[in-house]
PDB file of C-alpha atoms in Angstrom:
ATOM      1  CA  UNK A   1      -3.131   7.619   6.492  1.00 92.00           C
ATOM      2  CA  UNK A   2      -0.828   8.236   3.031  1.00 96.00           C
ATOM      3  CA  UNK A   3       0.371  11.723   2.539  1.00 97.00           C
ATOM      4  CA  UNK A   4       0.180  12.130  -1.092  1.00 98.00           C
ATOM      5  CA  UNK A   5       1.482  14.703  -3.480  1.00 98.00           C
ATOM      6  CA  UNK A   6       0.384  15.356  -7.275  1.00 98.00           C
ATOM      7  CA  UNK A   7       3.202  17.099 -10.188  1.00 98.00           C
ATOM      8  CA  UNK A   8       1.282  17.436 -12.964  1.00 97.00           C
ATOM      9  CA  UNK A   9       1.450  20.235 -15.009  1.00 96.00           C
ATOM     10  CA  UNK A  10      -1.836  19.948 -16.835  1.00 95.00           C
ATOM     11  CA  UNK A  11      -4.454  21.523 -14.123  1.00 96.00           C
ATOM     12  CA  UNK A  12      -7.668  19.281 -15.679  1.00 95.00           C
ATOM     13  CA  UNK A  13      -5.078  16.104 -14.705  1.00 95.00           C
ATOM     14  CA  UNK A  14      -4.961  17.305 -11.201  1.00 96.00           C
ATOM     15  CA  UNK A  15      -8.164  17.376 -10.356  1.00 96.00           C
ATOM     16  CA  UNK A  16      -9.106  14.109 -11.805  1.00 95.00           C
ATOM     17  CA  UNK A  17      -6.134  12.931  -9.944  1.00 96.00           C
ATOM     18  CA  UNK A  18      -7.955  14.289  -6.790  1.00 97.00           C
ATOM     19  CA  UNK A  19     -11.119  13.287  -7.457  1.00 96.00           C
ATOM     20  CA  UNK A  20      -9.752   9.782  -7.329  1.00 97.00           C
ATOM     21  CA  UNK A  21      -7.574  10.397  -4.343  1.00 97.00           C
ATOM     22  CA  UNK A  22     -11.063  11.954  -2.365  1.00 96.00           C
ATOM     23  CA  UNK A  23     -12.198   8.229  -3.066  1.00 96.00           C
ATOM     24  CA  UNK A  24      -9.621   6.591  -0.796  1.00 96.00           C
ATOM     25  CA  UNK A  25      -9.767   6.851   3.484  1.00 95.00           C
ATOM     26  CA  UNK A  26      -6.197   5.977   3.395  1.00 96.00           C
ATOM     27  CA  UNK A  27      -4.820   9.022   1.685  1.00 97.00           C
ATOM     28  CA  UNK A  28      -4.664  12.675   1.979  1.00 97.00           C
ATOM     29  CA  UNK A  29      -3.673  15.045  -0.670  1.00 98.00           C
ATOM     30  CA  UNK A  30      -0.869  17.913   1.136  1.00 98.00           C
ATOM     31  CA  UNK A  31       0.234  19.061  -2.330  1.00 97.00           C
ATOM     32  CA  UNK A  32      -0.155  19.836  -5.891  1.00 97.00           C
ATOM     33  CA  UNK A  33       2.739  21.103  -8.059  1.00 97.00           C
ATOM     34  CA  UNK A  34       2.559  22.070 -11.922  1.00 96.00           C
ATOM     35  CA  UNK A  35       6.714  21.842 -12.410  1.00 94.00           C
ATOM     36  CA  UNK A  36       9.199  19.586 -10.534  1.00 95.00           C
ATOM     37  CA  UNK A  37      11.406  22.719  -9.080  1.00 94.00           C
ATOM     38  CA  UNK A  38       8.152  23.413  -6.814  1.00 96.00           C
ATOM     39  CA  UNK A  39       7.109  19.830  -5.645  1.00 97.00           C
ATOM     40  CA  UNK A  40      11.366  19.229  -4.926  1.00 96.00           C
ATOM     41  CA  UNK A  41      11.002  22.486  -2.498  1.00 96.00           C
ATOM     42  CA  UNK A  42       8.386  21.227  -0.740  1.00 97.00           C
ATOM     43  CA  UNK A  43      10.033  17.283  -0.282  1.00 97.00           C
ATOM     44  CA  UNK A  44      13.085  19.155   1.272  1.00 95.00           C
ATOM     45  CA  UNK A  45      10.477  20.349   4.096  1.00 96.00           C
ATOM     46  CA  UNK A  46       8.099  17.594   4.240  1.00 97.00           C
ATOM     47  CA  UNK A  47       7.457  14.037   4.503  1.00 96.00           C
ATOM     48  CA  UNK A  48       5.242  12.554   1.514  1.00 97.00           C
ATOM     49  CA  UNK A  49       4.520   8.854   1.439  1.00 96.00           C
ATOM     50  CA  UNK A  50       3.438   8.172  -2.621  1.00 97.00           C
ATOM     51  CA  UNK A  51       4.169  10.959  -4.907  1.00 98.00           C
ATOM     52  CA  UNK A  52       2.076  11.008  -8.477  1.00 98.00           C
ATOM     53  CA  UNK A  53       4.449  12.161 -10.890  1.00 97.00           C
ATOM     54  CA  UNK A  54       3.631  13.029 -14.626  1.00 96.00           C
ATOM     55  CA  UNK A  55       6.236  12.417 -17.327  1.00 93.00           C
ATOM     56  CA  UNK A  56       5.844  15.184 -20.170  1.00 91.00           C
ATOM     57  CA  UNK A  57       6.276  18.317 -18.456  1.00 91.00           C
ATOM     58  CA  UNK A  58       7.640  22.103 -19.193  1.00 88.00           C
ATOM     59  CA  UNK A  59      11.412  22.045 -18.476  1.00 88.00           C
ATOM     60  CA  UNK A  60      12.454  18.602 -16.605  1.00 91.00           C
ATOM     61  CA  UNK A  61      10.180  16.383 -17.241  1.00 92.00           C
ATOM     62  CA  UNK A  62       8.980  13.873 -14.499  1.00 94.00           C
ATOM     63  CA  UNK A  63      11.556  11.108 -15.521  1.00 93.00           C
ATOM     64  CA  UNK A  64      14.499  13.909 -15.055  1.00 95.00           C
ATOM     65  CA  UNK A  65      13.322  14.824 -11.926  1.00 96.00           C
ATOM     66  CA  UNK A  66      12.906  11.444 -10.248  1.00 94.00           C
ATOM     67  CA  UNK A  67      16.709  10.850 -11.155  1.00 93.00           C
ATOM     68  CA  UNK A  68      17.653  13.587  -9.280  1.00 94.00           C
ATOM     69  CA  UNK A  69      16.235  12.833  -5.981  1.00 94.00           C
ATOM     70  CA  UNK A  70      17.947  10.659  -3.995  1.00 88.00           C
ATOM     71  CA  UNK A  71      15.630   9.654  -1.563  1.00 88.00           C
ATOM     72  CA  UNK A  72      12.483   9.844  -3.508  1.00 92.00           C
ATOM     73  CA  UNK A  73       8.778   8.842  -2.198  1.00 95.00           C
ATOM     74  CA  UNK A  74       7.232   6.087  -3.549  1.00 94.00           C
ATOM     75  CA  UNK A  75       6.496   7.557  -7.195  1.00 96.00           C
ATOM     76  CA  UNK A  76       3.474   6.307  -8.783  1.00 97.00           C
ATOM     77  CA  UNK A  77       3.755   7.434 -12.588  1.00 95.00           C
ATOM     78  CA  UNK A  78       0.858   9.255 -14.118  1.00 94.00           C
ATOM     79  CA  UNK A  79       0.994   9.678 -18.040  1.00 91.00           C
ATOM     80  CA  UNK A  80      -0.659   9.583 -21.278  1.00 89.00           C
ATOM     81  CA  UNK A  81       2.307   8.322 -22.909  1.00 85.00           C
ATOM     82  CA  UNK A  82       2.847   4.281 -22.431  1.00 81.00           C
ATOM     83  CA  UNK A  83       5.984   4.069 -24.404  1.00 82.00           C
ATOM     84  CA  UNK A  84       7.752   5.135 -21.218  1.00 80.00           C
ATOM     85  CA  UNK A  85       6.884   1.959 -18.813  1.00 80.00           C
ATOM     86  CA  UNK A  86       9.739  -0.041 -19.204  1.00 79.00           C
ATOM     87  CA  UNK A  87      12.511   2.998 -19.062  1.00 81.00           C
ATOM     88  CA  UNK A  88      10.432   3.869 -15.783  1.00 81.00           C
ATOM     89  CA  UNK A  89      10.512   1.102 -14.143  1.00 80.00           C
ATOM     90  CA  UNK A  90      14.334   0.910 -14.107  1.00 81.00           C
ATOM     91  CA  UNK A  91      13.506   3.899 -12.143  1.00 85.00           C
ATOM     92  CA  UNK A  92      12.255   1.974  -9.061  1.00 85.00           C
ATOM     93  CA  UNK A  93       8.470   3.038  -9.690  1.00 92.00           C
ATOM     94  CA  UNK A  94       5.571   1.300  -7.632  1.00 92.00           C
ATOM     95  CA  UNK A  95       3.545   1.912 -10.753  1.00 93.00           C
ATOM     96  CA  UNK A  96       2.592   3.053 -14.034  1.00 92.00           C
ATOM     97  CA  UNK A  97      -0.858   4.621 -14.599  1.00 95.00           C
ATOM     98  CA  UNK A  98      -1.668   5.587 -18.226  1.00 93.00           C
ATOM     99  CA  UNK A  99      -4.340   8.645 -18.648  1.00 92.00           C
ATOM    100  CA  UNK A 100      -7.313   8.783 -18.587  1.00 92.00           C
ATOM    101  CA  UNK A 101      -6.750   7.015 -15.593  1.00 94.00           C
ATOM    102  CA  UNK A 102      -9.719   4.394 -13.973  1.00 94.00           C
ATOM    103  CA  UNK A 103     -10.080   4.650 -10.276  1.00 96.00           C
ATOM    104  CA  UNK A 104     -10.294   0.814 -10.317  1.00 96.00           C
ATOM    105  CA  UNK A 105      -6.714   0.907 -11.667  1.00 95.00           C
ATOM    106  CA  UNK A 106      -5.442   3.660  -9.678  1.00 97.00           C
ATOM    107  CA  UNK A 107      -6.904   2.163  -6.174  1.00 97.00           C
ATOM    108  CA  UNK A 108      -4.573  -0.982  -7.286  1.00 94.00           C
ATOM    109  CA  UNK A 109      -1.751   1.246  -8.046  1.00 96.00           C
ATOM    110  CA  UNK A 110      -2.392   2.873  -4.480  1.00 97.00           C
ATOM    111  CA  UNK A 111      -2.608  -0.771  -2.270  1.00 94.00           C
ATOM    112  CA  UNK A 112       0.544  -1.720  -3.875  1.00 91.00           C
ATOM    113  CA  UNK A 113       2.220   1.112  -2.828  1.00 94.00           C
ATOM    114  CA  UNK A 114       0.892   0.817   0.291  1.00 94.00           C
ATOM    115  CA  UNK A 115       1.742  -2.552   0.728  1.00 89.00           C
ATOM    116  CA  UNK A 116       5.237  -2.399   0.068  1.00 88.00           C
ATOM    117  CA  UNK A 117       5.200   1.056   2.749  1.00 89.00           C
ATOM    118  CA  UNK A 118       4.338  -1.608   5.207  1.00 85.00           C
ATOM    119  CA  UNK A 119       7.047  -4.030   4.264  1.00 82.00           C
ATOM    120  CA  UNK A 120       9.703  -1.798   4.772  1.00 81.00           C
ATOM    121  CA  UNK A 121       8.790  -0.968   8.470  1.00 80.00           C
ATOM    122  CA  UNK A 122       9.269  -4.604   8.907  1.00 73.00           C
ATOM    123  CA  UNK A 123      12.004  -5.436   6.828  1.00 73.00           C
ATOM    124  CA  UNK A 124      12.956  -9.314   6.656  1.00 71.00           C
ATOM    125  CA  UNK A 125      16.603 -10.274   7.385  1.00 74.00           C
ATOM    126  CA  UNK A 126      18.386 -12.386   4.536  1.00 73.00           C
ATOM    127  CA  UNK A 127      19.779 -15.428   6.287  1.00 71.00           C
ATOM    128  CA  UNK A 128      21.339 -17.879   3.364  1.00 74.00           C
ATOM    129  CA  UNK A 129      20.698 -19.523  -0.099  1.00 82.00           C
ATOM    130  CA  UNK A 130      20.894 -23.374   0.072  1.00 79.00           C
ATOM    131  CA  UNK A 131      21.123 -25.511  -3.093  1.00 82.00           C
ATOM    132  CA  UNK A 132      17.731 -25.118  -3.805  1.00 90.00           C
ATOM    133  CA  UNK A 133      16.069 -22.688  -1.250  1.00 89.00           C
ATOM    134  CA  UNK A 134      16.561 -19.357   0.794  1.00 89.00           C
ATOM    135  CA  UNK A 135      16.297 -18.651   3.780  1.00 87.00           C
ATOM    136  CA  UNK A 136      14.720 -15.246   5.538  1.00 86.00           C
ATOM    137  CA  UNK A 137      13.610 -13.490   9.201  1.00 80.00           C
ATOM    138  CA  UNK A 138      11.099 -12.211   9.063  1.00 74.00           C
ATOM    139  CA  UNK A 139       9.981 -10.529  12.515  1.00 71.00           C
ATOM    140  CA  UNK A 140      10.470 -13.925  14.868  1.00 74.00           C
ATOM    141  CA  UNK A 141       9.954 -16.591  12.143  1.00 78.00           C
ATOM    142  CA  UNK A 142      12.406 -18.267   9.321  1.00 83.00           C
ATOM    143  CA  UNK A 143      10.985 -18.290   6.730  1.00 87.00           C
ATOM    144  CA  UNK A 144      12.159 -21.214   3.499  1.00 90.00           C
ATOM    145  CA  UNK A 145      11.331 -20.051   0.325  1.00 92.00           C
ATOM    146  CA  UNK A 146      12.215 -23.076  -2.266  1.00 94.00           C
ATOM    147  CA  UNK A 147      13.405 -21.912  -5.792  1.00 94.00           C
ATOM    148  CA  UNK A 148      10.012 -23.272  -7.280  1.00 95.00           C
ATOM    149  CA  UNK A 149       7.992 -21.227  -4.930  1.00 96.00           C
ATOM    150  CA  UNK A 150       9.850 -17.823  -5.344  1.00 96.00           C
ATOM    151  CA  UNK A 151       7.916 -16.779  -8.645  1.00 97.00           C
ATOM    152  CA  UNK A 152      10.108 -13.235  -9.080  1.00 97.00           C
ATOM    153  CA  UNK A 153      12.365 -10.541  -7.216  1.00 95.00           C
ATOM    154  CA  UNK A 154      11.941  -6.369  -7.749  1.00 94.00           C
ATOM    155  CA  UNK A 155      14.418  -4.076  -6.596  1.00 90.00           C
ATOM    156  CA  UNK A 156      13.159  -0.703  -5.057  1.00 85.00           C
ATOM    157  CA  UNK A 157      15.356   1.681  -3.519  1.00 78.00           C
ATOM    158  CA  UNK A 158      17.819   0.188  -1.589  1.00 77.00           C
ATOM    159  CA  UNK A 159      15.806  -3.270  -0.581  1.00 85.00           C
ATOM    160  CA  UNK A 160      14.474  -6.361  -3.159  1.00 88.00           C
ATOM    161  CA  UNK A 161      10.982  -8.114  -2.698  1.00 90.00           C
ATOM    162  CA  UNK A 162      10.913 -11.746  -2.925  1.00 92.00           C
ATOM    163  CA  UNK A 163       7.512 -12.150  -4.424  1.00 95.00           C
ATOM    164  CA  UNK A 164       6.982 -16.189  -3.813  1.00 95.00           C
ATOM    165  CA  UNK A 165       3.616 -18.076  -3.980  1.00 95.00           C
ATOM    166  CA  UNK A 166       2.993 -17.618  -0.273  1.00 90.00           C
ATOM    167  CA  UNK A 167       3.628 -13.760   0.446  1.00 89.00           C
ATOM    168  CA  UNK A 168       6.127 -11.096  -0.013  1.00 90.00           C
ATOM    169  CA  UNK A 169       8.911 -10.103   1.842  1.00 89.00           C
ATOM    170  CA  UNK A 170      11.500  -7.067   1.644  1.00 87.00           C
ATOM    171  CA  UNK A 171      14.916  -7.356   2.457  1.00 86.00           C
ATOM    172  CA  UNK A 172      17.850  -4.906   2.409  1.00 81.00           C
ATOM    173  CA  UNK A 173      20.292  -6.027  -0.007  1.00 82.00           C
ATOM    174  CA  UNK A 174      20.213  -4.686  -3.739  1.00 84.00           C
ATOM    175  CA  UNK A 175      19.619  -7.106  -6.875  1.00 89.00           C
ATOM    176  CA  UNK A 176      22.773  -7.121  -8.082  1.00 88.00           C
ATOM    177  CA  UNK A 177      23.929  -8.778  -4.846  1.00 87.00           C
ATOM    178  CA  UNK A 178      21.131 -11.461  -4.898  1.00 88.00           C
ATOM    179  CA  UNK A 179      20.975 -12.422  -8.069  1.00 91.00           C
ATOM    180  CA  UNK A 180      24.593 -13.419  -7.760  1.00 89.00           C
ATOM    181  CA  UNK A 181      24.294 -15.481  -5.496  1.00 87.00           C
ATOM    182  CA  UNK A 182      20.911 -17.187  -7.334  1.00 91.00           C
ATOM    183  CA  UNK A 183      21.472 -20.533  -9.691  1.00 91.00           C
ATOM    184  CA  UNK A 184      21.742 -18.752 -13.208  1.00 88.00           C
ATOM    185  CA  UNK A 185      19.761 -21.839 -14.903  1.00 88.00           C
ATOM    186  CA  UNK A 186      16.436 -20.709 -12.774  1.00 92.00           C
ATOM    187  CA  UNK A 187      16.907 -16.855 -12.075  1.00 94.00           C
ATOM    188  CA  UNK A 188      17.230 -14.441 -15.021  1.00 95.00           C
ATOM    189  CA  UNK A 189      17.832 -10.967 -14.597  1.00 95.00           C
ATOM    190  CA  UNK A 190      15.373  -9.354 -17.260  1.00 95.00           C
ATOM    191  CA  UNK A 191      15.825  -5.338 -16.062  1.00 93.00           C
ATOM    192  CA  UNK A 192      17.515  -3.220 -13.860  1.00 91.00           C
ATOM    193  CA  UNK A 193      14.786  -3.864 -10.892  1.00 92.00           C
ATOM    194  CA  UNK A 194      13.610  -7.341 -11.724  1.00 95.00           C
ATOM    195  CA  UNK A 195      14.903 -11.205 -11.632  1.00 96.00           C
ATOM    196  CA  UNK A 196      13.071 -13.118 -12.568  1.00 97.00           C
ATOM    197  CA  UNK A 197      12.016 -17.256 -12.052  1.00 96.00           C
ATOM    198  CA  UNK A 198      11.838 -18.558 -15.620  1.00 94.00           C
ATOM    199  CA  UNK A 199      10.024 -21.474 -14.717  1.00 93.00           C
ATOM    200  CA  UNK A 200       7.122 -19.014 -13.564  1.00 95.00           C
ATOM    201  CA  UNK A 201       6.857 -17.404 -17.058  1.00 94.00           C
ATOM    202  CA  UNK A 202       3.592 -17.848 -18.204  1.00 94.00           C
ATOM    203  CA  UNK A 203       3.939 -15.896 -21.504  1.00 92.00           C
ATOM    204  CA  UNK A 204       6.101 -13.099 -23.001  1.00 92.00           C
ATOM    205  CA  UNK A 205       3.790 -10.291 -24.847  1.00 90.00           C
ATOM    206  CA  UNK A 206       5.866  -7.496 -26.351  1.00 86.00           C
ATOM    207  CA  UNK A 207       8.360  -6.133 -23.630  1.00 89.00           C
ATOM    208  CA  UNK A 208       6.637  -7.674 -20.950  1.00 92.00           C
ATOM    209  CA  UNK A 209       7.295 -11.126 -19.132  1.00 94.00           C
ATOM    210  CA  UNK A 210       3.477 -12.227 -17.262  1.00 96.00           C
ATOM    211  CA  UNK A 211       4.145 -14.163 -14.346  1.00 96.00           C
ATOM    212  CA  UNK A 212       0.910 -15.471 -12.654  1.00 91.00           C
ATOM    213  CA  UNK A 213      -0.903 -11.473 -12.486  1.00 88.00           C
ATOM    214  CA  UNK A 214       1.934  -9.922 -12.634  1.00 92.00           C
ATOM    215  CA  UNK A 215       3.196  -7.705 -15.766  1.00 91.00           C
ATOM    216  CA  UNK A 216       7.376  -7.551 -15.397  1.00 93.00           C
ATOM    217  CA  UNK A 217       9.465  -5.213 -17.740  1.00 92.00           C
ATOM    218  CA  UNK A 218      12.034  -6.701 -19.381  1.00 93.00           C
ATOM    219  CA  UNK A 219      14.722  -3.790 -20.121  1.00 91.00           C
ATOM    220  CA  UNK A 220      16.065  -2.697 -23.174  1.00 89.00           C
ATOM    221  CA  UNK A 221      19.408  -3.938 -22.249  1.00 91.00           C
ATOM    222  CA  UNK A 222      19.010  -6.893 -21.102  1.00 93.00           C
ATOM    223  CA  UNK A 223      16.422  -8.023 -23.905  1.00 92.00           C
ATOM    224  CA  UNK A 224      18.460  -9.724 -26.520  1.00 93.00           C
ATOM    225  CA  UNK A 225      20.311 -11.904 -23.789  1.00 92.00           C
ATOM    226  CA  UNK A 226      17.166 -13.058 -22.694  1.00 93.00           C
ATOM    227  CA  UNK A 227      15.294 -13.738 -25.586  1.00 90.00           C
ATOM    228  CA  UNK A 228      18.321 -15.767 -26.778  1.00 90.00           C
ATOM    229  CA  UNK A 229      18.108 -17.636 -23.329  1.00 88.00           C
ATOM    230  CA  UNK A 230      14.371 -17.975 -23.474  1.00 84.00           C
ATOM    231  CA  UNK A 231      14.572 -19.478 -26.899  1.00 82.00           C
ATOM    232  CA  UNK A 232      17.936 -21.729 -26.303  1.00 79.00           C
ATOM    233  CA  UNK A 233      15.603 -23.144 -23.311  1.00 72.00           C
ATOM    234  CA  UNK A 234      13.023 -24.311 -25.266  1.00 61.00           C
ATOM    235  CA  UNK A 235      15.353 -26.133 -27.851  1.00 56.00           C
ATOM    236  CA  UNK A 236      16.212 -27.638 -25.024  1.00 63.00           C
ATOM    237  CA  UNK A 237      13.151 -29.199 -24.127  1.00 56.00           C
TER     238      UNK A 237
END
């Protein structure tokens, strides 16, 4: 069972946030907060698996507040404003859930989160990159992820997530770190949280890169750099 928390100042948003929460067995509500100064008293004194977080908000808004917590839940982002995805996700969110909010889309937003819960009580062990694989632990096994099979990696927290055709496995070591140590021809660092495999792309819509059904961010930063690379690629060809 998920201990869940809801900061939402709006109280018609909270309880269609718990109506949807009352829909899942794996997760139990033990707060709701209106302003970030109450919900950041009560994760001092309490353990709280996924927290759903609003942006727009009465003094600090939701973005503020997750930048000041240094060991933050998971944060799934609740909102009615979808200009903020990308600048979130350099945040380290497990998701961004634009109101009104489908329970179909919020039960997704919920397995991921619990997914990767699970992944970091059993952490994999980085081992080596070869010239064109890596290597992992995972529990007892090695595991060899080849470069074409490794379709992108997201930093959250303090640990990355090689998401490869086969699985996904979290590691402690921070992006920065592994993407160094990647083949820069391959592996292009498109945000803050995510590297991605360029020979995975299967489009680019907006400021979005879709790999297979996944929707990556590509940061404000780091956009210009790759477009040019994307499009220096293809002259290539």
């Amino acid at each position: 069972m998920m201990k869940c928390i809801i900061v939402d100042d709006e109280p018609l948003a909270r309880e269609g946030m718990k109506l949807n929460i009352g829909e899942l067995s794996n997760l139990t509500l033990v707060g709701e907060f209106e302003d970030a100064a109450s919900a950041n008293e009560f994760l001092k004194k309490n353990d709280v698996d996924i927290m759903f977080l609003d942006i727009e908000m009465p003094g600090i808004s939701g973005l503020e507040f997750l930048r000041s917590l240094s060991n933050p839940p998971m944060v799934i982002l609740t909102t009615a404003y979808p200009q903020y995805a990308v600048e979130a996700y350099e945040l380290d969110v497990v998701d961004y859930l634009v109101k009104p909010i489908k329970l179909d889309r919020f039960i997704k937003a919920v397995a991921k989160a619990e997914e990767y819960i699970k992944l970091s009580k059993n952490t994999a062990v980085f081992e080596a990159i070869e010239d064109d694989f890596i290597f992992i632990k995972s529990e007892r096994k090695y595991i060899k992820i080849k470069f074409d099979e490794l379709l992108f990696i997201e930093g959250l927290k303090d640990y990355v997530i090689v998401h490869a055709t086969h699985g996904r496995y979290m590691t402690a070591m921070n992006v920065k770190t592994i993407h160094n140590k990647l083949p820069e021809d391959i592996f292009f660092r498109v945000s803050k949280s995510f590297i991605i495999n360029v020979n995975h792309i299967d489009d680019i819509d907006g400021n979005y890169v879709n790999i297979k059904e996944n929707k990556i961010p590509i940061g404000r930063s780091y956009r210009d750099v790759f477009l040019e690379f994307v499009n220096k690629r293809l002259l290539r060809r």
